[in-house]
GROMACS .gro file of C-alpha atoms in nm:
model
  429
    1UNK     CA    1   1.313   1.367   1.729
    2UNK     CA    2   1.463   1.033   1.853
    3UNK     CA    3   1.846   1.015   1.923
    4UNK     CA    4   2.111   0.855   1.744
    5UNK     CA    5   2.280   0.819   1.428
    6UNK     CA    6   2.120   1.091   1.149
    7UNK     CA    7   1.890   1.002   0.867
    8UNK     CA    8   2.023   1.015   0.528
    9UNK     CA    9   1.819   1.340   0.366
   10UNK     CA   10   1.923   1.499   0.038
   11UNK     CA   11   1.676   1.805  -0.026
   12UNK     CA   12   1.458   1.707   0.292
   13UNK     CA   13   1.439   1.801   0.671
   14UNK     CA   14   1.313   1.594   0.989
   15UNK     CA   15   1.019   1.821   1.136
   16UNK     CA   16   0.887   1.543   1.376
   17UNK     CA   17   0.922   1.155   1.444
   18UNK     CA   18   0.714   0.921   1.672
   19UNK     CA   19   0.794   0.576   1.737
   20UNK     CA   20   0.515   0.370   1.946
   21UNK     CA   21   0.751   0.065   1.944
   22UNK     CA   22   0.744  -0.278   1.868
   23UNK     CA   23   0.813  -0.240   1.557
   24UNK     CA   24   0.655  -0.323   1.200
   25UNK     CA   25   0.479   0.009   1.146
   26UNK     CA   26   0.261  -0.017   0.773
   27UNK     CA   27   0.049   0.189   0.613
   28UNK     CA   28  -0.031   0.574   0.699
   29UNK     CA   29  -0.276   0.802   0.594
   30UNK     CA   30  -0.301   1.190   0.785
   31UNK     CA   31  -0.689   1.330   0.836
   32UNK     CA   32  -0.763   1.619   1.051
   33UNK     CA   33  -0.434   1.643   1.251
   34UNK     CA   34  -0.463   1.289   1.286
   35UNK     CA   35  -0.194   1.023   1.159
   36UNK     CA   36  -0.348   0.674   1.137
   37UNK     CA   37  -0.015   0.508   1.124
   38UNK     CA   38  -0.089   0.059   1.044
   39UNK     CA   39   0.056  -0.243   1.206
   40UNK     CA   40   0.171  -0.555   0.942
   41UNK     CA   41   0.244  -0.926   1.117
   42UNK     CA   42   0.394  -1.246   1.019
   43UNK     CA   43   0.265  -1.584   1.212
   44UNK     CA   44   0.642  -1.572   1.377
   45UNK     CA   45   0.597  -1.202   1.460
   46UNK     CA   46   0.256  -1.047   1.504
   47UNK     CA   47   0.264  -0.716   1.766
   48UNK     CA   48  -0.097  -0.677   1.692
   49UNK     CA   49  -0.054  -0.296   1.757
   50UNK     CA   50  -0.349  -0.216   1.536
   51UNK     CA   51  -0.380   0.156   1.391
   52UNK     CA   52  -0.235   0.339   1.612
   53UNK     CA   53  -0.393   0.711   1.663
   54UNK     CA   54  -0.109   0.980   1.676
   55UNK     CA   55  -0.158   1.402   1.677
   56UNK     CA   56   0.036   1.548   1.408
   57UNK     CA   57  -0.177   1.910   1.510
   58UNK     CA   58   0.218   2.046   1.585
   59UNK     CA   59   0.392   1.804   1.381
   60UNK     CA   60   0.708   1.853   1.585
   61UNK     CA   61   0.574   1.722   1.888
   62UNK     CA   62   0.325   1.445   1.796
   63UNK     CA   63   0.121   1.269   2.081
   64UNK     CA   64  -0.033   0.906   2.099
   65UNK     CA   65  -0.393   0.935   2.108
   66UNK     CA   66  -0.449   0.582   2.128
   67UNK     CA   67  -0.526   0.255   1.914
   68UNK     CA   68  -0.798   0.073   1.743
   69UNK     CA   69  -0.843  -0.301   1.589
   70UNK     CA   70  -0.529  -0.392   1.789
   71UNK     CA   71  -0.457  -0.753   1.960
   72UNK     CA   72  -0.745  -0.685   2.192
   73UNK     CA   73  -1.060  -0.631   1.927
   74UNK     CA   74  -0.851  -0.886   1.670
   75UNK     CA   75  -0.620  -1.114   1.859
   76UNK     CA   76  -0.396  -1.277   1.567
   77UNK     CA   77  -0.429  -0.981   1.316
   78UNK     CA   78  -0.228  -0.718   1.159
   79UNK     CA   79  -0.361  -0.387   1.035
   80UNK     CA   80  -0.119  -0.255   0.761
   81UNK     CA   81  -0.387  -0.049   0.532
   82UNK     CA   82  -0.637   0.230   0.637
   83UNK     CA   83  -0.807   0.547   0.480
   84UNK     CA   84  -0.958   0.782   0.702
   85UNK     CA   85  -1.202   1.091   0.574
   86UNK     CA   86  -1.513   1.251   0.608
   87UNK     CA   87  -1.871   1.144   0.502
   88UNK     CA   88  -2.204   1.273   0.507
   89UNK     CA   89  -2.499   1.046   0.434
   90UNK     CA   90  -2.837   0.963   0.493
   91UNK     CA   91  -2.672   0.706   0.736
   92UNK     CA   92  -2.381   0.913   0.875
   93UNK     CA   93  -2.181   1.226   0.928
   94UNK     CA   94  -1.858   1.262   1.039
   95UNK     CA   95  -1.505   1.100   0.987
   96UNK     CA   96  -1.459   0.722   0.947
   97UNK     CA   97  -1.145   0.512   0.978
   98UNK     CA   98  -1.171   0.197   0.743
   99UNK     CA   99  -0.909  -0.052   0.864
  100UNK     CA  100  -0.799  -0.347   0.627
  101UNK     CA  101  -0.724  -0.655   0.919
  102UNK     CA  102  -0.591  -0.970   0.775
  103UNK     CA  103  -0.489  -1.272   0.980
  104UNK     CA  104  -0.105  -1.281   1.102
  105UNK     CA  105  -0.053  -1.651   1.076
  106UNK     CA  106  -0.235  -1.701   0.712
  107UNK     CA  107  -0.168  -2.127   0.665
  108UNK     CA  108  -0.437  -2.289   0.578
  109UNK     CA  109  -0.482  -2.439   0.907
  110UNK     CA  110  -0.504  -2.059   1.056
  111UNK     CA  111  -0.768  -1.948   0.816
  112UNK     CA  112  -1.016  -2.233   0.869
  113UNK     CA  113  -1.038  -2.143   1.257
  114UNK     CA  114  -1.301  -1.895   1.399
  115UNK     CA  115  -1.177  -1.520   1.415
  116UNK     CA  116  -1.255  -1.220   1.226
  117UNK     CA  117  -1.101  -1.070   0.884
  118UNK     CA  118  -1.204  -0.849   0.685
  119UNK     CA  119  -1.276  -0.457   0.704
  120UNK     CA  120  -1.364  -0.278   1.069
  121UNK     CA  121  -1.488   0.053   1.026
  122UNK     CA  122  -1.460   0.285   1.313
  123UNK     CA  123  -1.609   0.624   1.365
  124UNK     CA  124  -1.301   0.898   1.465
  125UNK     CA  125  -1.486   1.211   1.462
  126UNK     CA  126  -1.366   1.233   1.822
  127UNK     CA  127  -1.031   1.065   1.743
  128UNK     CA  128  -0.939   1.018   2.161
  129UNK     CA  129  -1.301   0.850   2.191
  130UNK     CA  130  -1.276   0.608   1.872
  131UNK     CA  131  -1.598   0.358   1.849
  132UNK     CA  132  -1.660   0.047   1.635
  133UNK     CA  133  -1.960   0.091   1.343
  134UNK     CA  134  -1.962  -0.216   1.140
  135UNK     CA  135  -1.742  -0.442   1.010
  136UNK     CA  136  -1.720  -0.674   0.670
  137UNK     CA  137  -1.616  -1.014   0.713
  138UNK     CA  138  -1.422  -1.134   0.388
  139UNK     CA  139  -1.484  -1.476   0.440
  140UNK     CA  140  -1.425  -1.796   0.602
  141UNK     CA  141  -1.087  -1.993   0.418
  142UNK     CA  142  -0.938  -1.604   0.374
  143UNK     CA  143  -0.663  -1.427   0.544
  144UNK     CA  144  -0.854  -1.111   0.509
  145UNK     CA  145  -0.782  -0.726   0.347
  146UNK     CA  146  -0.458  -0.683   0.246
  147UNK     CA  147  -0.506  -0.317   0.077
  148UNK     CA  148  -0.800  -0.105   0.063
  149UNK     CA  149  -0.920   0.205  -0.098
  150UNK     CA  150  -1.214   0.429  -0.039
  151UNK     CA  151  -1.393   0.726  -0.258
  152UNK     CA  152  -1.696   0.927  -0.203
  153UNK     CA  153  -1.893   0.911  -0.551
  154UNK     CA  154  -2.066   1.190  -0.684
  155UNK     CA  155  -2.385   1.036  -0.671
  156UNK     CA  156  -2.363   0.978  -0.282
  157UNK     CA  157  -2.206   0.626  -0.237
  158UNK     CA  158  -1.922   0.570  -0.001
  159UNK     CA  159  -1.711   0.281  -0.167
  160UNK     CA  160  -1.445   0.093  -0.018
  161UNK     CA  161  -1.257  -0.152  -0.257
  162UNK     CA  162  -1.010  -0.406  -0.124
  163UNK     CA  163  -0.795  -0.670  -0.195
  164UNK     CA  164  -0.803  -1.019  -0.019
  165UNK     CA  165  -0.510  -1.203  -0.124
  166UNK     CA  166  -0.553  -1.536  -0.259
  167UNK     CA  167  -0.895  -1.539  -0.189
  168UNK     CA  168  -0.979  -1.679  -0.555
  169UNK     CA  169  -0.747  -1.998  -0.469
  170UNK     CA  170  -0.876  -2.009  -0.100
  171UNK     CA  171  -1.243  -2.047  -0.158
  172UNK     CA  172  -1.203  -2.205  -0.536
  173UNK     CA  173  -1.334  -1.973  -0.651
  174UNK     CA  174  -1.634  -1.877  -0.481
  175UNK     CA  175  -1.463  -1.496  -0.427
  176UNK     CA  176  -1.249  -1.296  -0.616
  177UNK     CA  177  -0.938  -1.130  -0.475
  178UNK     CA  178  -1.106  -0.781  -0.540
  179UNK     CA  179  -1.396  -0.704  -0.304
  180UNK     CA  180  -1.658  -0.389  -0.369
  181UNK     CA  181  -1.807  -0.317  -0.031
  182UNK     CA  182  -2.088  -0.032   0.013
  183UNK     CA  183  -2.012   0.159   0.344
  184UNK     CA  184  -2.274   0.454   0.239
  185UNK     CA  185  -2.430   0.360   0.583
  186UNK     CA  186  -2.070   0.272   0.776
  187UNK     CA  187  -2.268   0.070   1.047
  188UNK     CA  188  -2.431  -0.219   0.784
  189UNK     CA  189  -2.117  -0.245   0.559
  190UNK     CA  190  -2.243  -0.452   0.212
  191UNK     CA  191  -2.085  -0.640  -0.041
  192UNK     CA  192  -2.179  -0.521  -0.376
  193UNK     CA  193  -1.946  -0.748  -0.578
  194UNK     CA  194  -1.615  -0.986  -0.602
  195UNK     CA  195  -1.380  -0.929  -0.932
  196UNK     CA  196  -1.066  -1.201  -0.992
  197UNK     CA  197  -0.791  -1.182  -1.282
  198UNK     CA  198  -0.795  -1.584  -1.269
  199UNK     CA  199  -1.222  -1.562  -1.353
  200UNK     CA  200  -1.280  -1.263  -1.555
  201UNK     CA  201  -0.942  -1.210  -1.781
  202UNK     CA  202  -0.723  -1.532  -1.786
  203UNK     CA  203  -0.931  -1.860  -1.670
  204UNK     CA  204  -0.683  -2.012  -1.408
  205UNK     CA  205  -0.593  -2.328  -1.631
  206UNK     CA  206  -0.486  -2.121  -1.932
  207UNK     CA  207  -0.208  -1.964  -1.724
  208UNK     CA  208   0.140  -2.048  -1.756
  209UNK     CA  209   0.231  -2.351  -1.613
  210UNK     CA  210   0.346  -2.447  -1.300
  211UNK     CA  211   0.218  -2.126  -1.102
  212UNK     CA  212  -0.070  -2.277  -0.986
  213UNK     CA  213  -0.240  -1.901  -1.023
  214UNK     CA  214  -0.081  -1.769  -0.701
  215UNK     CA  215   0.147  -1.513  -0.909
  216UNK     CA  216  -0.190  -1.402  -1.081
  217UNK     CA  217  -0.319  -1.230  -0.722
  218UNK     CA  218  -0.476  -0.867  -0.673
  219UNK     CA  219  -0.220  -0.722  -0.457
  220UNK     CA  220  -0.393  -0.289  -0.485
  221UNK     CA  221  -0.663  -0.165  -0.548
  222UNK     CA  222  -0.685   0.237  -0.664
  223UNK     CA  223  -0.973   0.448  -0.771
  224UNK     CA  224  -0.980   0.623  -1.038
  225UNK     CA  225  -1.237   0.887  -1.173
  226UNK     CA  226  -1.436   0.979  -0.841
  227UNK     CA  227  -1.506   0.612  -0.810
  228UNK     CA  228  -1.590   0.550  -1.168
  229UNK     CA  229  -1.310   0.330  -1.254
  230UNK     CA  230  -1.044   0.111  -1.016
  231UNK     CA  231  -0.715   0.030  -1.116
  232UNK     CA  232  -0.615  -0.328  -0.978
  233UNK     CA  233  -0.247  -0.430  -0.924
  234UNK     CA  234  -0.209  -0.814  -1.011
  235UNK     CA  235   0.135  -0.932  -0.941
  236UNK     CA  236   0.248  -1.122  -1.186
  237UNK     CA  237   0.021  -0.926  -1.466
  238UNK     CA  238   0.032  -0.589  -1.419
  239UNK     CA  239  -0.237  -0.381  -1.371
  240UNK     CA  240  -0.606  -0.384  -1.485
  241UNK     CA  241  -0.815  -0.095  -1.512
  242UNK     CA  242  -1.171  -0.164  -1.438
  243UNK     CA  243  -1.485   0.046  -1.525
  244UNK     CA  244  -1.680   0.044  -1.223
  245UNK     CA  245  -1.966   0.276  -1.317
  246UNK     CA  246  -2.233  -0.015  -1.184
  247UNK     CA  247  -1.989  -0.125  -0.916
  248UNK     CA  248  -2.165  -0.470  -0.912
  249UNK     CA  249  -2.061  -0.530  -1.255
  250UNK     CA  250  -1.714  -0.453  -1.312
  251UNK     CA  251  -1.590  -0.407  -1.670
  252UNK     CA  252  -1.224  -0.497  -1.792
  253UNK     CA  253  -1.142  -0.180  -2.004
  254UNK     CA  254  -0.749  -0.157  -2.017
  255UNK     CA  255  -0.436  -0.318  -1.904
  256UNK     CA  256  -0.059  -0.275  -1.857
  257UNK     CA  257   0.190  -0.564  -1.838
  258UNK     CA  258   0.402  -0.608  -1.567
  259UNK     CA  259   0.753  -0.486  -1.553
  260UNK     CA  260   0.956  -0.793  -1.693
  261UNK     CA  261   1.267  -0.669  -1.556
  262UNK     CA  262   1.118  -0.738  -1.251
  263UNK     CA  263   0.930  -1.026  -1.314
  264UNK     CA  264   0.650  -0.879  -1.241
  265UNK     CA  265   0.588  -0.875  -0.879
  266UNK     CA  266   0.317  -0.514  -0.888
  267UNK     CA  267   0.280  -0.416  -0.559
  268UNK     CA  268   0.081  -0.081  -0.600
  269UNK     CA  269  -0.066   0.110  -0.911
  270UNK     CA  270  -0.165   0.464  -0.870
  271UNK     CA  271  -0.328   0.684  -1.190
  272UNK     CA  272  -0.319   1.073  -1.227
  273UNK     CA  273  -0.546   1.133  -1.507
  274UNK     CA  274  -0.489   1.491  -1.491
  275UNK     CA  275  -0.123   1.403  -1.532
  276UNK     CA  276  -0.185   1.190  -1.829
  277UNK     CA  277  -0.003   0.902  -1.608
  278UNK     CA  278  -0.028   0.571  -1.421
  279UNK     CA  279   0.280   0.424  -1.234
  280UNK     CA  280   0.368   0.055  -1.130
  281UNK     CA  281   0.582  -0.009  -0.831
  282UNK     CA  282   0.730  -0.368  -0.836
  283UNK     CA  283   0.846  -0.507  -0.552
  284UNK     CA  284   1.098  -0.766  -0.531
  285UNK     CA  285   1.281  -0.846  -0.222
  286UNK     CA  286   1.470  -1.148  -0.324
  287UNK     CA  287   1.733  -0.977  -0.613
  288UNK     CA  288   1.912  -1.358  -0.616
  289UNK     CA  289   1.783  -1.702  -0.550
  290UNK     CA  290   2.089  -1.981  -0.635
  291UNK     CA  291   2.113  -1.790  -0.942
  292UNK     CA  292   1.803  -1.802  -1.147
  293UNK     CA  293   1.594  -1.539  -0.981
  294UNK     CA  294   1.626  -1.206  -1.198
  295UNK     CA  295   1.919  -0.997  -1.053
  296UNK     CA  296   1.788  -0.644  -0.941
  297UNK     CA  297   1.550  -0.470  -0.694
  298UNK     CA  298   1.241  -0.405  -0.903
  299UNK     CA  299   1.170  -0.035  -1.027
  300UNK     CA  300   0.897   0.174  -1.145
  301UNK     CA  301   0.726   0.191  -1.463
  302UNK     CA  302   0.556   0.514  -1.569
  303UNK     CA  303   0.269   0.504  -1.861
  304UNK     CA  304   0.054   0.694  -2.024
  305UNK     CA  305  -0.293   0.697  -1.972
  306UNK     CA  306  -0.337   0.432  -2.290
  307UNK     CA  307  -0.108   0.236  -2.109
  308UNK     CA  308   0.223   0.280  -2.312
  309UNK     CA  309   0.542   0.272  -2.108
  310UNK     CA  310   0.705   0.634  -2.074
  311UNK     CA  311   0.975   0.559  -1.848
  312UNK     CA  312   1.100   0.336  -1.559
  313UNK     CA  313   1.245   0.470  -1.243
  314UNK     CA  314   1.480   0.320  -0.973
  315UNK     CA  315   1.552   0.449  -0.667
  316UNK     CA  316   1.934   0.576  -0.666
  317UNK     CA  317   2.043   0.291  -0.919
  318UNK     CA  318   2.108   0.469  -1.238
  319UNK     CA  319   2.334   0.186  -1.396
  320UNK     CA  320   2.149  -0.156  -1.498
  321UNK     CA  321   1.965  -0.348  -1.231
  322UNK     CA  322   2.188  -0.650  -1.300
  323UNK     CA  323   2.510  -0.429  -1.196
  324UNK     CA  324   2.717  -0.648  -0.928
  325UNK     CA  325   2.740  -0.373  -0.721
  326UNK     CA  326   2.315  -0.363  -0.655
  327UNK     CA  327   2.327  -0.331  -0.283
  328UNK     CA  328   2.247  -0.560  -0.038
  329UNK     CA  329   2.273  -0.385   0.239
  330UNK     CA  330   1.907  -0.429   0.319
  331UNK     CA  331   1.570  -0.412   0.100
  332UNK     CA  332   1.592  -0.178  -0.187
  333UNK     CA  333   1.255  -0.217  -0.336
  334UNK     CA  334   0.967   0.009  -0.410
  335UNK     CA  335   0.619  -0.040  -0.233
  336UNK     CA  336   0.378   0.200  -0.207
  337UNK     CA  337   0.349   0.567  -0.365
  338UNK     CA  338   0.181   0.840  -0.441
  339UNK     CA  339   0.188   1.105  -0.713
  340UNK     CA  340   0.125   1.525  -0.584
  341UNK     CA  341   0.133   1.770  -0.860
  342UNK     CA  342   0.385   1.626  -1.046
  343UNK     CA  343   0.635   1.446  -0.798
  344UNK     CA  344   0.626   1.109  -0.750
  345UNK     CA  345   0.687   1.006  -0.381
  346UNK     CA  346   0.753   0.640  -0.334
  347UNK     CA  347   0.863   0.385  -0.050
  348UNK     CA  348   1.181   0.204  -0.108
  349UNK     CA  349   1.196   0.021   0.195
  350UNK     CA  350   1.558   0.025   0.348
  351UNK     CA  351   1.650   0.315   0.042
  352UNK     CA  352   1.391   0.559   0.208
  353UNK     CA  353   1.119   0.753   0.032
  354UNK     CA  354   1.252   0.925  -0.270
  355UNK     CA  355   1.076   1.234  -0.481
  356UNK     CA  356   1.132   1.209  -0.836
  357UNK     CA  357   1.027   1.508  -1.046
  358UNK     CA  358   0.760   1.388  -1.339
  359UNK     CA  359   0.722   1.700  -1.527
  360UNK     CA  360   0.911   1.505  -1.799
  361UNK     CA  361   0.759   1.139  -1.731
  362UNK     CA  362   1.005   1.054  -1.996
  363UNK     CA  363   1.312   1.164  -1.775
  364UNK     CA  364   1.165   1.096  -1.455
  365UNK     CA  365   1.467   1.264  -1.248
  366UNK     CA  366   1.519   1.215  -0.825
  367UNK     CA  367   1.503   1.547  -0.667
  368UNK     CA  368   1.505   1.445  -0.296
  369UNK     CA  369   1.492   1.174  -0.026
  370UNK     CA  370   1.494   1.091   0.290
  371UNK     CA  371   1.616   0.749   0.447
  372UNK     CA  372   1.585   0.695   0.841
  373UNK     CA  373   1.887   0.623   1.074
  374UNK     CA  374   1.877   0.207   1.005
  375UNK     CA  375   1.798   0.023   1.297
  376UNK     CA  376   1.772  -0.296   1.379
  377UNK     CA  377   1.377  -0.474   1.330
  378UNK     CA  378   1.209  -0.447   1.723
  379UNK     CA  379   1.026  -0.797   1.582
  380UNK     CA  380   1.372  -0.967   1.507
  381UNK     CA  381   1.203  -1.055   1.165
  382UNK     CA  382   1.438  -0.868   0.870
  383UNK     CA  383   1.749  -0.954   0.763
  384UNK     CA  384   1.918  -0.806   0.478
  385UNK     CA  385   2.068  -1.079   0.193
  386UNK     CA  386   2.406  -0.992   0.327
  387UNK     CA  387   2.321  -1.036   0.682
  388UNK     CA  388   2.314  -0.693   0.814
  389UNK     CA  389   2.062  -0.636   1.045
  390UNK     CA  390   1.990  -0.300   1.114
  391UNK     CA  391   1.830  -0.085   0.803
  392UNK     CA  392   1.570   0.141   0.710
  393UNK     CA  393   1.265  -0.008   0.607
  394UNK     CA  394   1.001   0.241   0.521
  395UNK     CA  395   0.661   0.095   0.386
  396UNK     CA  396   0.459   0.414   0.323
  397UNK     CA  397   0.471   0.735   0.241
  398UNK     CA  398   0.156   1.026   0.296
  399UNK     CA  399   0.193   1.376   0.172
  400UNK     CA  400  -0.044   1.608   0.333
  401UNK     CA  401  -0.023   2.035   0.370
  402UNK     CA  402   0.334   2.022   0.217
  403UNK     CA  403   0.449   1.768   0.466
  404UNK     CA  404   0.557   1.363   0.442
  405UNK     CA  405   0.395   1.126   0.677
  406UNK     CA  406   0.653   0.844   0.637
  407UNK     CA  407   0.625   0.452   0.777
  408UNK     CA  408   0.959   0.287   0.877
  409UNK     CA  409   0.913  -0.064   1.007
  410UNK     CA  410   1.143  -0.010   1.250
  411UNK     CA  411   1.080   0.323   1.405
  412UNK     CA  412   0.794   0.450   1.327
  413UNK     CA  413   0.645   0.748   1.214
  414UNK     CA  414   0.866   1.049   1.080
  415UNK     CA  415   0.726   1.372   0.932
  416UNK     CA  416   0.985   1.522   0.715
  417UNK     CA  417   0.981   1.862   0.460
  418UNK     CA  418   1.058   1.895   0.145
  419UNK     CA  419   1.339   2.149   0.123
  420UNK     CA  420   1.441   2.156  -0.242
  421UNK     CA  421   1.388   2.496  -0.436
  422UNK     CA  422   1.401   2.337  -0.805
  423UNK     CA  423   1.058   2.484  -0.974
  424UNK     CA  424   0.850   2.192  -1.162
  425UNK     CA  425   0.895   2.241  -1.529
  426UNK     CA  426   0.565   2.271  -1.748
  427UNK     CA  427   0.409   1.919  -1.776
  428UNK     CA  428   0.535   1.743  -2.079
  429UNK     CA  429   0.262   1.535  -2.281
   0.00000   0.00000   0.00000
């Protein structure tokens, strides 16, 4: 475990850390012993690390194994989602990485030159001996996958969905934000369809003026029913749930608003169905803007399954979000999540991940978290609103075999325990 000042923990333990430097670690998923830990990049900071490859086999002592879609494959391009499993097909067996890579430097001037974007999907069955089997190109004009999502469907399709930001606006409208890609047979990835809020729910010039449609983005992308629905986060609208039984004709069936405490801004949407539950994380890193941007650091809101709001959560802010005493210490906002049993783990940037207990989703209430040491950004690219400079920043959080796989920007990967002994309650519905 690295040295130095102590992580904040309430109800949680270190059992391992890793840091492979340079900062702006992303997304992480775990898959046979394996931790596929992302890279994200700005145009003014891009470490092009790719996904790096780390052994989590003794989780207190995990090794680099190496790297794939990094600066070398991609120059230019960040890597901040993956998914990682097993598939068997008429095409395939073994395990696949499916890397989201989006363009650093995403001006418009960037995305009209030559350079690949889109989804690379690698075969990792021998994780030290990674190799390249097809990719998806999202498009020339786009900055590429943002977030993506894969299931196995019962009737043998491998489905990745993913979200290229902007896409609708960047090709008028030749592409939605949402992309359906077929990687049954992992070396010929194919697009089965495109989906945009801006096309098939709100035309773009019926939406509220003077947003030009770039607050009405896909941002996530989450399957639902073995791969017979996907949820779709869309900033400034919520979430849409889409019935994707023909995946090359999605179907609007539901949708939530967004959190208008937050002014929308939906980062992620995640469902349990055998929870009865869906949650929202909104995630606003600005809290004030000379005055007229809406004081507070976004939350959580938990619904039903028929979309009906149960409860919201924020991450150690029990008082209202406008209280003058929100911290700004750093970035206190959620990001991604992910719902086990029924706790809700969640990434709250510089407050850590935090477990909340959902056996009430009424009363969600925080049993646990862990925060790493702050430390100052590798990629001299965060600054907290009142200037501080070093901070937790943690993007992601994996729970695998009773352990956390957590993401902080700034240091990397940290497996941590859950050492609380409160007992779940029944669940309440």
């Amino acid at each position: 475990v690295a040295q130095g000042p102590l992580p904040d923990a309430e109800a949680t333990a270190v059992v391992g850390q890793f840091d492979p430097g340079g900062g702006f670690a992303a997304g992480v998923w775990t898959h046979n012993d394996v931790a596929y830990l992302g890279t994200w990049g700005r145009a003014e900071a891009c470490p092009a690390s790719g996904v790096r490859l780390i052994d989590v086999a003794d989780p207190a002592n995990p090794a680099s194994l190496g790297a794939i879609a990094n600066g070398d494959e991609y120059p230019g391009t960040d890597t901040d989602s993956v998914w990682a499993g097993s598939i068997d097909t008429a095409s395939f067996n073994g395990d696949i990485a499916v890397v989201g890579v989006s363009l650093c430097d995403n001006s418009e001037r960037n995305r009209f030159r030559e350079g690949f974007r889109g989804l690379a999907v690698y075969d990792v069955s021998d994780p030290e001996a990674p190799e390249l089997l097809g990719t998806y190109d999202s498009g020339e004009r786009t900055q590429g996958v943002h977030e993506v999502d894969v299931v196995i469907r019962s009737d043998g399709r491998v489905l990745a969905a993913a979200t290229v930001m902007q896409s609708f606006l960047h090709t008028e409208g030749a592409s939605g934000d949402v992309r359906i890609v077929d990687i049954t047979d992992p070396t010929g990835p194919l697009e089965v369809t495109t989906w945009d809020y801006r096309d098939a729910v709100v035309p773009l010039d019926e939406l509220p003026s003077g947003t030009e449609g770039e607050q009405y983005h896909a941002h996530n992308v989450d399957f639902a029913g073995g791969g017979q629905r996907l949820w779709v986060a869309v900033w400034d609208a919520g979430a849409v749930l889409l019935n994707i039984e023909d995946p090359a004709r999605p179907v609007v069936t539901d949708s939530v608003d967004a959190v208008a405490s937050a002014e929308g801004n939906v980062h992620s949407v995640i469902s349990a169905p055998e929870l009865g539950m869906v949650v929202l994380s909104s995630e606003d890193l600005y809290p004030f803007a000379g005055g007229v941007h809406e004081a507070g650091w976004g939350e959580q809101l938990i619904l039903d399954l028929a979309g009906e709001p149960l409860s919201t959560f924020r991450a150690g802010q029990d008082e209202a979000a406008d209280d003058a005493s929100i911290p700004l210490d750093g970035y206190h906002t959620a990001h991604n999540a992910q719902l086990v049993d029924q706790r809700l783990y969640s990434a709250w940037y510089s407050s850590g991940v935090r477990i909340a207990d959902l056996s009430d989703p009424a009363a969600p209430r925080e049993i646990g978290h862990f925060v790493p040491p702050p430390t100052r950004d590798p990629q001299g690219y965060w600054i907290a609103p009142d200037g501080t400079g070093s901070m937790a920043m943690v993007w992601d959080v994996r729970v695998d075999d009773g352990l956390m796989y957590v993401s902080d920007m700034n240091t990397g990967l940290w497996i941590v325990r859950y050492t609380g002994d409160e007992p779940l309650g029944p669940p309440v519905y």
